[in-house]
Short mmCIF file of C-alpha atoms in Angstrom, two decimals:
data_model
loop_
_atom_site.label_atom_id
_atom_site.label_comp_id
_atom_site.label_asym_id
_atom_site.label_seq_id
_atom_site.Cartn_x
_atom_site.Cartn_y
_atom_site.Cartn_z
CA UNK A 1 -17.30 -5.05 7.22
CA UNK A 2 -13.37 -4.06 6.27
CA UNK A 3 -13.04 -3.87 2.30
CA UNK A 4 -10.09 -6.15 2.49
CA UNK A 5 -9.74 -8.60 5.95
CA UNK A 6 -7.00 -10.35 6.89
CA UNK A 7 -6.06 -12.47 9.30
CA UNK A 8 -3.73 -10.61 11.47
CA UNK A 9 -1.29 -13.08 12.50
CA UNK A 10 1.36 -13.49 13.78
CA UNK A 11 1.36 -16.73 11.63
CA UNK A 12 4.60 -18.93 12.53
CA UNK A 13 5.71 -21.30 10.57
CA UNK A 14 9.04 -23.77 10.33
CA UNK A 15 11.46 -23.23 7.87
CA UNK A 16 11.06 -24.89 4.78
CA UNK A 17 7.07 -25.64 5.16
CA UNK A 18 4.40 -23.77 2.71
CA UNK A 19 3.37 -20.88 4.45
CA UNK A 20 -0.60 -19.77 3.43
CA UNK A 21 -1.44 -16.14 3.68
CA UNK A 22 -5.23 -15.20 3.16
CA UNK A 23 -7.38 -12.15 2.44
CA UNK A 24 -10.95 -12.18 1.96
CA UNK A 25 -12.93 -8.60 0.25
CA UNK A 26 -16.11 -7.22 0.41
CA UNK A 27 -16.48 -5.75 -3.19
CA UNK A 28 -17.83 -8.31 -5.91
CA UNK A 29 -16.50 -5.86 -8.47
CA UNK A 30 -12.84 -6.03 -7.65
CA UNK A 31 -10.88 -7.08 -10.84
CA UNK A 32 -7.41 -7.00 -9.42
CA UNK A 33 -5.13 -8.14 -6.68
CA UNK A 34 -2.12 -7.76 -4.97
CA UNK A 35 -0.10 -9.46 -2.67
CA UNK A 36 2.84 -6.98 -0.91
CA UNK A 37 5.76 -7.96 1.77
CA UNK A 38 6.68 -5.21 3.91
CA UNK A 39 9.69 -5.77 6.47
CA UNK A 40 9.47 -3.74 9.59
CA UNK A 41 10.49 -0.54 9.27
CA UNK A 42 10.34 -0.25 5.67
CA UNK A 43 8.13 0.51 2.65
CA UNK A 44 5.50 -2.43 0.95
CA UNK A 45 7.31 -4.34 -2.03
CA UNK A 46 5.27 -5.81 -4.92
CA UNK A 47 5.79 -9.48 -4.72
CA UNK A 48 3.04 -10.40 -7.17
CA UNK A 49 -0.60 -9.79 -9.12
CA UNK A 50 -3.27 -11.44 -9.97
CA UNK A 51 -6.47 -11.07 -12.21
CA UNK A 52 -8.08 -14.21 -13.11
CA UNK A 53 -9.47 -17.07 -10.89
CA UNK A 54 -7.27 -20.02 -10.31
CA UNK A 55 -3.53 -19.97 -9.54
CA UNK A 56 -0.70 -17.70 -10.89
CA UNK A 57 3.31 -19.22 -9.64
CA UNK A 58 6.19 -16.78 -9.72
CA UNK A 59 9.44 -19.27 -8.09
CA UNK A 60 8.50 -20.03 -4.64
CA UNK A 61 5.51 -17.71 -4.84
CA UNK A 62 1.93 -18.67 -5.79
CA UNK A 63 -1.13 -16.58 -5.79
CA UNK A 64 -4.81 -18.33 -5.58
CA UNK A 65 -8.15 -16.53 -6.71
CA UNK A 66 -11.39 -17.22 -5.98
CA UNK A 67 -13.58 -14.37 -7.26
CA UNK A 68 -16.96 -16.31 -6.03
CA UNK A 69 -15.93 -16.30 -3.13
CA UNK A 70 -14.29 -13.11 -3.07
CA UNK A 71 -10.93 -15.02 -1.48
CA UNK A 72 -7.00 -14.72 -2.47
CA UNK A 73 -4.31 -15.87 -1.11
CA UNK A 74 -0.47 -16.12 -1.39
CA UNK A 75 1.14 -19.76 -0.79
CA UNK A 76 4.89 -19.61 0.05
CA UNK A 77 6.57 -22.84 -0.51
CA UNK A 78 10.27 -23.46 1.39
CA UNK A 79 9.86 -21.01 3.20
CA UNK A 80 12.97 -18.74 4.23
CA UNK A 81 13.49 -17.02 7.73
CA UNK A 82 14.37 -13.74 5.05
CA UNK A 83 10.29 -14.30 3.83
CA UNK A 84 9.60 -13.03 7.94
CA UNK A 85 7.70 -9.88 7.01
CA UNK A 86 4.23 -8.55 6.96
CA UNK A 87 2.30 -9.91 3.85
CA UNK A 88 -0.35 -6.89 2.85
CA UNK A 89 -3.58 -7.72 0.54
CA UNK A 90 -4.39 -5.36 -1.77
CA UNK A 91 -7.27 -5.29 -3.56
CA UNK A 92 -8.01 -2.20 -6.61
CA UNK A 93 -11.85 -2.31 -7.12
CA UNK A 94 -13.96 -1.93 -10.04
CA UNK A 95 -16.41 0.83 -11.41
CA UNK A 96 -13.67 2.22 -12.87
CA UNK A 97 -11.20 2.70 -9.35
CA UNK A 98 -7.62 3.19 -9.79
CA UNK A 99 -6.81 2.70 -5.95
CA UNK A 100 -5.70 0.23 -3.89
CA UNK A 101 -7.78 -0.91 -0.90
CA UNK A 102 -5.33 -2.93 1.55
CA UNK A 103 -5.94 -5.39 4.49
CA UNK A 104 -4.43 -4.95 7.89
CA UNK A 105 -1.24 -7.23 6.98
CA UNK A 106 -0.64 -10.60 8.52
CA UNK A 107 2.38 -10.91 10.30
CA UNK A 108 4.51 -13.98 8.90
CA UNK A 109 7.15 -15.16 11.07
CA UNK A 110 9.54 -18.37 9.88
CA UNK A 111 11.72 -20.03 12.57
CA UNK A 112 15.07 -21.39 11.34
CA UNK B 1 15.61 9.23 -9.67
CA UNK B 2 15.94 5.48 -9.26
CA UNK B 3 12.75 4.87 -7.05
CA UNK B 4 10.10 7.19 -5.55
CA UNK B 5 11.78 9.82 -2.91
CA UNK B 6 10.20 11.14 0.11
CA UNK B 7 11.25 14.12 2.31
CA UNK B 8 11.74 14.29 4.85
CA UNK B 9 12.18 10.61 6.18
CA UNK B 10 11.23 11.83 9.72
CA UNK B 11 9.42 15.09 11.05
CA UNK B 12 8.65 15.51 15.20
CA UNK B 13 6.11 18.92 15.02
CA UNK B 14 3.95 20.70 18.05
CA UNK B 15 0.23 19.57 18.12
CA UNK B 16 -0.79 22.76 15.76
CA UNK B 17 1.36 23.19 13.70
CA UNK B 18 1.61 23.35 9.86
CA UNK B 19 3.76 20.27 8.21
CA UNK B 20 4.41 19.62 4.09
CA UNK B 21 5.59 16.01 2.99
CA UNK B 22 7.64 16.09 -0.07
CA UNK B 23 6.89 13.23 -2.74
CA UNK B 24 9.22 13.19 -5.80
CA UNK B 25 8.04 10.02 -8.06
CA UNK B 26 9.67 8.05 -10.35
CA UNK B 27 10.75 9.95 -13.32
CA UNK B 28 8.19 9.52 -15.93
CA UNK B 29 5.10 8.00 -13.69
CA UNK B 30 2.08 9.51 -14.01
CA UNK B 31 0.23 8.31 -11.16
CA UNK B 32 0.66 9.38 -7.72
CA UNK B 33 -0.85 8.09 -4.21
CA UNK B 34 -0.49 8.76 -0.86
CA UNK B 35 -0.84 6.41 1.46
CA UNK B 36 -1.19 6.81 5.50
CA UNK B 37 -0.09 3.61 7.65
CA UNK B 38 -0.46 3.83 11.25
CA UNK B 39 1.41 0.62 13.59
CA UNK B 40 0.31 -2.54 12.66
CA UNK B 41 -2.54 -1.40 10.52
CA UNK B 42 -1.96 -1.77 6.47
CA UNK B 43 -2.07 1.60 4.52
CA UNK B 44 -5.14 3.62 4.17
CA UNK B 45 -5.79 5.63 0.70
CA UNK B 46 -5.73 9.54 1.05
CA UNK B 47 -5.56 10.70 -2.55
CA UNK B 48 -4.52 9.78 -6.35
CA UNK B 49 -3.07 11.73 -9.11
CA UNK B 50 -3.34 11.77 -12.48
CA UNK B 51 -0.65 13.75 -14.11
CA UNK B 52 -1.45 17.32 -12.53
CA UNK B 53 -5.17 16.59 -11.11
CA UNK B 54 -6.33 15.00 -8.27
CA UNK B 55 -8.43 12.11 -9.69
CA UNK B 56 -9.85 10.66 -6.08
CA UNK B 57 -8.83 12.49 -2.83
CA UNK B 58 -11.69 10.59 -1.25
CA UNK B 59 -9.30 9.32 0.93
CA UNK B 60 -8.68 12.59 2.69
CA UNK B 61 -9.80 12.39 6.50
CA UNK B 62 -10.92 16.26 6.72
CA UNK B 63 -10.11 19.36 5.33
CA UNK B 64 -6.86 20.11 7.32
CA UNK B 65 -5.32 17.54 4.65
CA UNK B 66 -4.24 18.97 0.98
CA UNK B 67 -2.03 17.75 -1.06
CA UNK B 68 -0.83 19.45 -4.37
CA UNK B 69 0.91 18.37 -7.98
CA UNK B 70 1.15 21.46 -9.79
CA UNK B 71 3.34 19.72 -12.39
CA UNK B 72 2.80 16.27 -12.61
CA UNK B 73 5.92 15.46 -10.80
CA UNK B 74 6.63 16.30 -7.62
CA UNK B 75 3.89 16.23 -4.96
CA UNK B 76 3.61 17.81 -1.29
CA UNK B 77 1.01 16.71 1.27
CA UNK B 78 0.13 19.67 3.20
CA UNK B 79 -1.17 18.90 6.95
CA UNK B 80 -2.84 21.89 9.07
CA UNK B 81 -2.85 22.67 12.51
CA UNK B 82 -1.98 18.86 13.66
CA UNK B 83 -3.00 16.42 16.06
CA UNK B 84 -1.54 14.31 17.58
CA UNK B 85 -3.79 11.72 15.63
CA UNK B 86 -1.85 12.25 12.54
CA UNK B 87 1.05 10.69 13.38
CA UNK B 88 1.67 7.90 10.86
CA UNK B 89 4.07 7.21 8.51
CA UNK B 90 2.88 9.01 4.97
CA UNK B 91 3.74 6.65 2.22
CA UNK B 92 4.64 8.01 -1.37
CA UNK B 93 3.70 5.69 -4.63
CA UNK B 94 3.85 6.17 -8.19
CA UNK B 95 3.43 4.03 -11.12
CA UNK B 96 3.58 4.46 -14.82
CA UNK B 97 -0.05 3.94 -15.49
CA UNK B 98 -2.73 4.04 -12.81
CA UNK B 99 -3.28 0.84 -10.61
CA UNK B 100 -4.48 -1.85 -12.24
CA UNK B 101 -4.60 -0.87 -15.98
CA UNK B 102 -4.40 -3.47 -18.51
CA UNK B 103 -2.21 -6.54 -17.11
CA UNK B 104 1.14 -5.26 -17.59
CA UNK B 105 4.35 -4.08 -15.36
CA UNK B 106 3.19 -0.48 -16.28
CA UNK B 107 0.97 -0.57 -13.39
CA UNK B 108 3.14 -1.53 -10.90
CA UNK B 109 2.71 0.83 -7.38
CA UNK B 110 6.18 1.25 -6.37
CA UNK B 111 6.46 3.19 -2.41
CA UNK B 112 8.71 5.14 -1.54
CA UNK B 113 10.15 4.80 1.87
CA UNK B 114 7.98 6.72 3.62
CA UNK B 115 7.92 10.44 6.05
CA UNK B 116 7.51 9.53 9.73
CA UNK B 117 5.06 11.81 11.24
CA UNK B 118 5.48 12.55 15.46
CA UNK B 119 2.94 14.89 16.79
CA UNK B 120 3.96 15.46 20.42
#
């Protein structure tokens, strides 16, 4: 089992609907998360964090934890043709870890 | 510098052949990572540093992979006799504080742009 699955896409979705990105990992210990976009051909950018269960809204951006069920996801609401990008889960672990585990990136496309 | 700077952007080498990837990070950040993405796959941990020391290089794949911080600043990923396996694109990230400590911007993980490794 991957540290840090996710769904690999490509997810489409219509302009303006929520898009919902999700990411699943293995280690019970894991005390915080990150959600990344990454447009082709570039570096990952840190579009938000998260460290306590329930929900954490930054503008059109929320995050969702679920630490019992070792599930997070990232909700985009209105969503933009300019949010087409690969979405990349990161998860840093616990016992004391200072790296981040990532998923294989789901592939978000949003048609105008 | 404004944001973390990697040299050089893109390198083509002979399977072989010795290669060094130049990190510089953002002035002031104490923690360094490299990262390895291959196509479509999300990046995969080599090593951290802490200030001057390698704090986890359990990332590594084998021992043709080094990579070096002599002080604190700049780092260089040193890759011997390559494969043609290696070719990824070698992501550089620093923050201020390492990943994840306390709950504050400090810990942010900001990439640089990345060196595009070719092994032909």
């Amino acid at each position: 089992q991957k540290e840090v699955e996710q769904n690999s896409g490509p997810l489409s979705v219509p302009e303006g609907a929520i898009a919902s990105l999700n990411c699943t990992y293995s280690d019970r210990g894991s005390q915080s998360f990150f959600w990344y976009r990454q447009y082709s051909g570039k570096s990952p950018e840190l579009i938000m964090f998260i460290y306590s269960n329930g929900d954490k809204e930054d503008g059109r951006f929320t995050a969702q934890l679920n630490k019992a069920s070792q599930y997070v996801s990232l909700l985009i609401r209105d969503s933009q043709p300019s949010d087409s990008a690969t979405y990349l889960c990161a998860v840093k672990g616990g016992q004391g870890a200072q790296k981040l585990v990532f998923g294989q990136g789901t592939r978000l496309t949003i048609n105008p | 510098g404004a944001g973390v700077s990697q040299t050089p952007s893109n390198k083509v080498t002979e399977k072989g052949k010795y290669v060094e990837l130049r990190c510089d990070p953002i002035s002031g950040h104490t923690a360094l990572y490299w990262y390895r993405q291959s196509l479509g796959q999300g990046p995969e941990f080599l090593i951290y540093f802490q200030g001057t020391g390698a704090a986890d290089d359990s990332g590594l794949p084998n021992d043709r992979f080094f990579a070096v911080r002599p002080e604190g600043s700049v780092s260089t990923l040193k890759i011997q006799r390559t494969e043609r396996g290696d070719s990824a694109v070698y992501l550089c990230a620093s923050s201020l504080y390492p990943a994840g400590t306390g709950q504050t911007s400090g810990n942010t993980i900001y990439f640089g742009e990345g060196s595009w490794l070719t092994v032909v």
